[in-house]
Amino acid sequence: MSTVVTANAKSGKPLYSVYTMASTWEFTLKGGEKFSGEIYCTDPISDLVVIREQTDIRMISAASIQESRLLNEAPGDTPKLPSNMAHNKKALEEREKRAIRLAEESLRHLNPKASPKGQIVFDRLLKACNEVVWKGESIIVLKQIQVDPPYAQENCKLLQGGSAQAGGSLDRVQKIVAAAAVQEAAL
């Protein structure tokens, strides 16, 4: 079977419907270069066709394709993506916003004034307790426990107004701080 497609970027069809996954095509680019390969995937946002050529992967802009010819259809067992599964711009923008929000949140946990050991202790406490903030160079855990530099087990103390549970929390924080000190000594 031989199907020839020209002016792909202007055809109006989505790339994934023209170039189905696992089908084999021969391409002629606008510069005259010819090559063939299996369609790995397409990206409608960047208008790219990703082709697997034996051991290489090649990404080409659909606008740079002068002509393409279908050499082999995709095997029948190749999954076809329903049109509702194609990435839409809104979903990608939402993912990007979420990633930016998470990155900004991670940056808030960094304290440039703290020592590397202090940052290690903070990260360990944050992983275990979730409610951890910097107050200057001191670490406040669960609004009840303060860990001061040099961030050793004996530098953990209860803040004023701590509840009866705070004693157990203090023991747990001290163990985490001691474990972080062992980790830092191993580095």
Short mmCIF file of C-alpha atoms in Angstrom, two decimals:
data_model
loop_
_atom_site.label_atom_id
_atom_site.label_comp_id
_atom_site.label_asym_id
_atom_site.label_seq_id
_atom_site.Cartn_x
_atom_site.Cartn_y
_atom_site.Cartn_z
CA MET A 1 0.00 0.00 0.00
CA SER A 2 1.38 3.40 -0.92
CA THR A 3 -0.25 6.62 0.19
CA VAL A 4 1.39 9.95 -0.62
CA VAL A 5 0.74 12.96 1.58
CA THR A 6 1.92 16.45 0.64
CA ALA A 7 1.73 19.78 2.48
CA ASN A 8 1.18 18.00 5.83
CA ALA A 9 1.23 21.07 8.01
CA LYS A 10 -1.70 22.56 6.09
CA SER A 11 -3.83 19.40 5.70
CA GLY A 12 -6.08 20.33 8.63
CA LYS A 13 -6.05 16.78 10.03
CA PRO A 14 -4.45 16.12 13.43
CA LEU A 15 -0.95 14.66 13.08
CA TYR A 16 -1.88 11.48 14.98
CA SER A 17 -4.57 10.68 12.42
CA VAL A 18 -2.23 11.21 9.44
CA TYR A 19 0.82 9.49 10.97
CA THR A 20 -0.48 6.60 13.07
CA MET A 21 1.82 5.06 15.64
CA ALA A 22 3.88 2.08 14.41
CA SER A 23 3.23 2.79 10.72
CA THR A 24 6.29 3.12 8.46
CA TRP A 25 6.76 6.19 6.26
CA GLU A 26 9.25 7.61 3.83
CA PHE A 27 9.78 11.37 4.18
CA THR A 28 11.19 14.02 1.87
CA LEU A 29 12.04 17.23 3.69
CA LYS A 30 11.98 20.67 2.12
CA GLY A 31 15.79 20.65 1.94
CA GLY A 32 15.65 17.53 -0.23
CA GLU A 33 16.75 15.07 2.49
CA LYS A 34 15.03 11.66 2.30
CA PHE A 35 14.70 9.07 5.05
CA SER A 36 12.25 6.49 6.31
CA GLY A 37 11.23 5.16 9.69
CA GLU A 38 8.47 4.03 12.00
CA ILE A 39 6.20 6.62 13.62
CA TYR A 40 6.95 6.64 17.33
CA CYS A 41 4.50 9.42 18.25
CA THR A 42 3.28 12.87 17.26
CA ASP A 43 2.95 16.09 19.25
CA PRO A 44 0.20 18.45 18.10
CA ILE A 45 1.33 21.27 20.41
CA SER A 46 4.84 21.57 18.94
CA ASP A 47 3.71 20.14 15.57
CA LEU A 48 6.35 17.40 15.65
CA VAL A 49 6.45 13.91 14.23
CA VAL A 50 8.77 11.56 16.13
CA ILE A 51 10.25 8.80 13.99
CA ARG A 52 12.26 5.76 15.02
CA GLU A 53 14.98 4.90 12.49
CA GLN A 54 16.56 1.58 13.50
CA THR A 55 18.46 2.72 16.63
CA ASP A 56 17.89 6.48 16.36
CA ILE A 57 14.96 8.72 17.22
CA ARG A 58 14.34 11.73 14.98
CA MET A 59 11.97 14.62 15.64
CA ILE A 60 10.86 16.60 12.63
CA SER A 61 8.61 19.58 12.33
CA ALA A 62 5.54 18.80 10.26
CA ALA A 63 6.11 22.11 8.46
CA SER A 64 9.48 20.85 7.17
CA ILE A 65 7.93 17.81 5.45
CA GLN A 66 7.60 18.35 1.72
CA GLU A 67 6.25 14.90 0.94
CA SER A 68 5.64 11.66 2.79
CA ARG A 69 4.72 8.22 1.56
CA LEU A 70 3.16 5.43 3.62
CA LEU A 71 5.26 2.27 3.28
CA ASN A 72 3.51 0.00 5.81
CA GLU A 73 0.32 0.36 7.83
CA ALA A 74 0.53 -0.04 11.59
CA PRO A 75 0.01 -3.65 12.72
CA GLY A 76 -3.58 -4.45 13.69
CA ASP A 77 -2.65 -4.97 17.36
CA THR A 78 -1.23 -1.44 17.68
CA PRO A 79 -3.35 0.57 20.09
CA LYS A 80 -4.96 3.61 18.49
CA LEU A 81 -5.51 6.62 20.70
CA PRO A 82 -9.07 7.86 20.79
CA SER A 83 -9.32 11.52 19.85
CA ASN A 84 -10.35 12.46 23.39
CA MET A 85 -6.97 11.20 24.67
CA ALA A 86 -4.95 13.63 22.61
CA HIS A 87 -3.32 16.21 24.85
CA ASN A 88 -5.18 19.43 24.86
CA LYS A 89 -3.60 22.76 25.57
CA LYS A 90 -5.74 23.48 28.65
CA ALA A 91 -4.75 20.22 30.36
CA LEU A 92 -1.07 20.88 29.64
CA GLU A 93 -1.35 24.43 31.00
CA GLU A 94 -2.95 23.07 34.19
CA ARG A 95 -0.10 20.57 34.60
CA GLU A 96 2.41 23.36 34.06
CA LYS A 97 0.71 25.59 36.69
CA ARG A 98 0.71 22.72 39.17
CA ALA A 99 4.40 22.01 38.52
CA ILE A 100 5.26 25.69 39.01
CA ARG A 101 3.25 25.83 42.23
CA LEU A 102 5.03 22.73 43.57
CA ALA A 103 8.43 24.15 42.58
CA GLU A 104 7.68 27.44 44.32
CA GLU A 105 6.55 25.54 47.40
CA SER A 106 9.80 23.58 47.39
CA LEU A 107 11.79 26.80 47.13
CA ARG A 108 10.02 28.15 50.23
CA HIS A 109 11.54 25.26 52.18
CA LEU A 110 15.09 26.36 51.38
CA ASN A 111 16.87 28.62 53.86
CA PRO A 112 19.99 30.29 52.48
CA LYS A 113 21.01 31.32 56.03
CA ALA A 114 20.99 27.76 57.34
CA SER A 115 23.98 25.44 57.24
CA PRO A 116 23.88 22.36 54.98
CA LYS A 117 23.33 20.26 58.11
CA GLY A 118 20.38 22.48 59.06
CA GLN A 119 18.83 22.03 55.62
CA ILE A 120 19.26 18.24 55.85
CA VAL A 121 17.56 18.22 59.27
CA PHE A 122 14.74 20.45 57.96
CA ASP A 123 14.17 18.21 54.93
CA ARG A 124 14.05 15.10 57.14
CA LEU A 125 11.60 16.72 59.55
CA LEU A 126 9.42 17.99 56.70
CA LYS A 127 9.22 14.49 55.24
CA ALA A 128 8.20 13.03 58.61
CA CYS A 129 5.98 15.77 60.04
CA ASN A 130 4.74 17.90 57.10
CA GLU A 131 4.22 20.97 59.33
CA VAL A 132 7.74 22.42 59.47
CA VAL A 133 8.81 26.04 58.92
CA TRP A 134 11.96 28.11 59.22
CA LYS A 135 12.12 30.89 61.82
CA GLY A 136 15.44 32.58 61.16
CA GLU A 137 17.94 29.76 61.46
CA SER A 138 15.71 27.77 63.82
CA ILE A 139 13.31 25.06 62.71
CA ILE A 140 9.75 25.03 64.10
CA VAL A 141 8.02 21.65 64.01
CA LEU A 142 4.24 21.27 64.48
CA LYS A 143 4.18 24.77 66.05
CA GLN A 144 5.34 23.08 69.26
CA ILE A 145 9.03 22.19 68.95
CA GLN A 146 12.03 24.35 68.07
CA VAL A 147 15.32 22.98 66.77
CA ASP A 148 18.19 25.47 67.01
CA PRO A 149 21.65 25.41 65.41
CA PRO A 150 23.81 23.31 65.40
CA TYR A 151 20.76 21.06 64.91
CA ALA A 152 21.71 18.30 67.32
CA GLN A 153 19.42 16.17 69.47
CA GLU A 154 20.08 18.33 72.54
CA ASN A 155 19.07 21.49 70.59
CA CYS A 156 15.41 20.37 70.39
CA LYS A 157 13.06 22.04 72.88
CA LEU A 158 9.34 22.44 73.49
CA LEU A 159 7.87 25.87 72.85
CA GLN A 160 5.60 27.55 75.41
CA GLY A 161 2.04 26.24 75.50
CA GLY A 162 2.92 22.75 74.25
CA SER A 163 0.28 20.06 74.85
CA ALA A 164 0.70 16.75 76.64
CA GLN A 165 1.26 15.10 73.25
CA ALA A 166 4.16 17.45 72.60
CA GLY A 167 6.44 15.35 74.84
CA GLY A 168 6.01 12.37 72.51
CA SER A 169 6.47 14.62 69.51
CA LEU A 170 9.68 15.99 71.04
CA ASP A 171 11.06 12.45 71.40
CA ARG A 172 10.22 11.72 67.75
CA VAL A 173 11.80 14.98 66.54
CA GLN A 174 14.94 14.24 68.57
CA LYS A 175 15.23 10.81 66.94
CA ILE A 176 14.83 12.32 63.47
CA VAL A 177 17.48 14.97 64.24
CA ALA A 178 19.86 12.29 65.55
CA ALA A 179 19.30 10.18 62.42
CA ALA A 180 20.00 13.22 60.22
CA ALA A 181 23.26 13.78 62.11
CA VAL A 182 24.28 10.17 61.38
CA GLN A 183 23.37 10.69 57.69
CA GLU A 184 25.46 13.86 57.53
CA ALA A 185 28.43 12.15 59.20
CA ALA A 186 28.27 9.43 56.55
CA LEU A 187 28.59 12.09 53.79
#
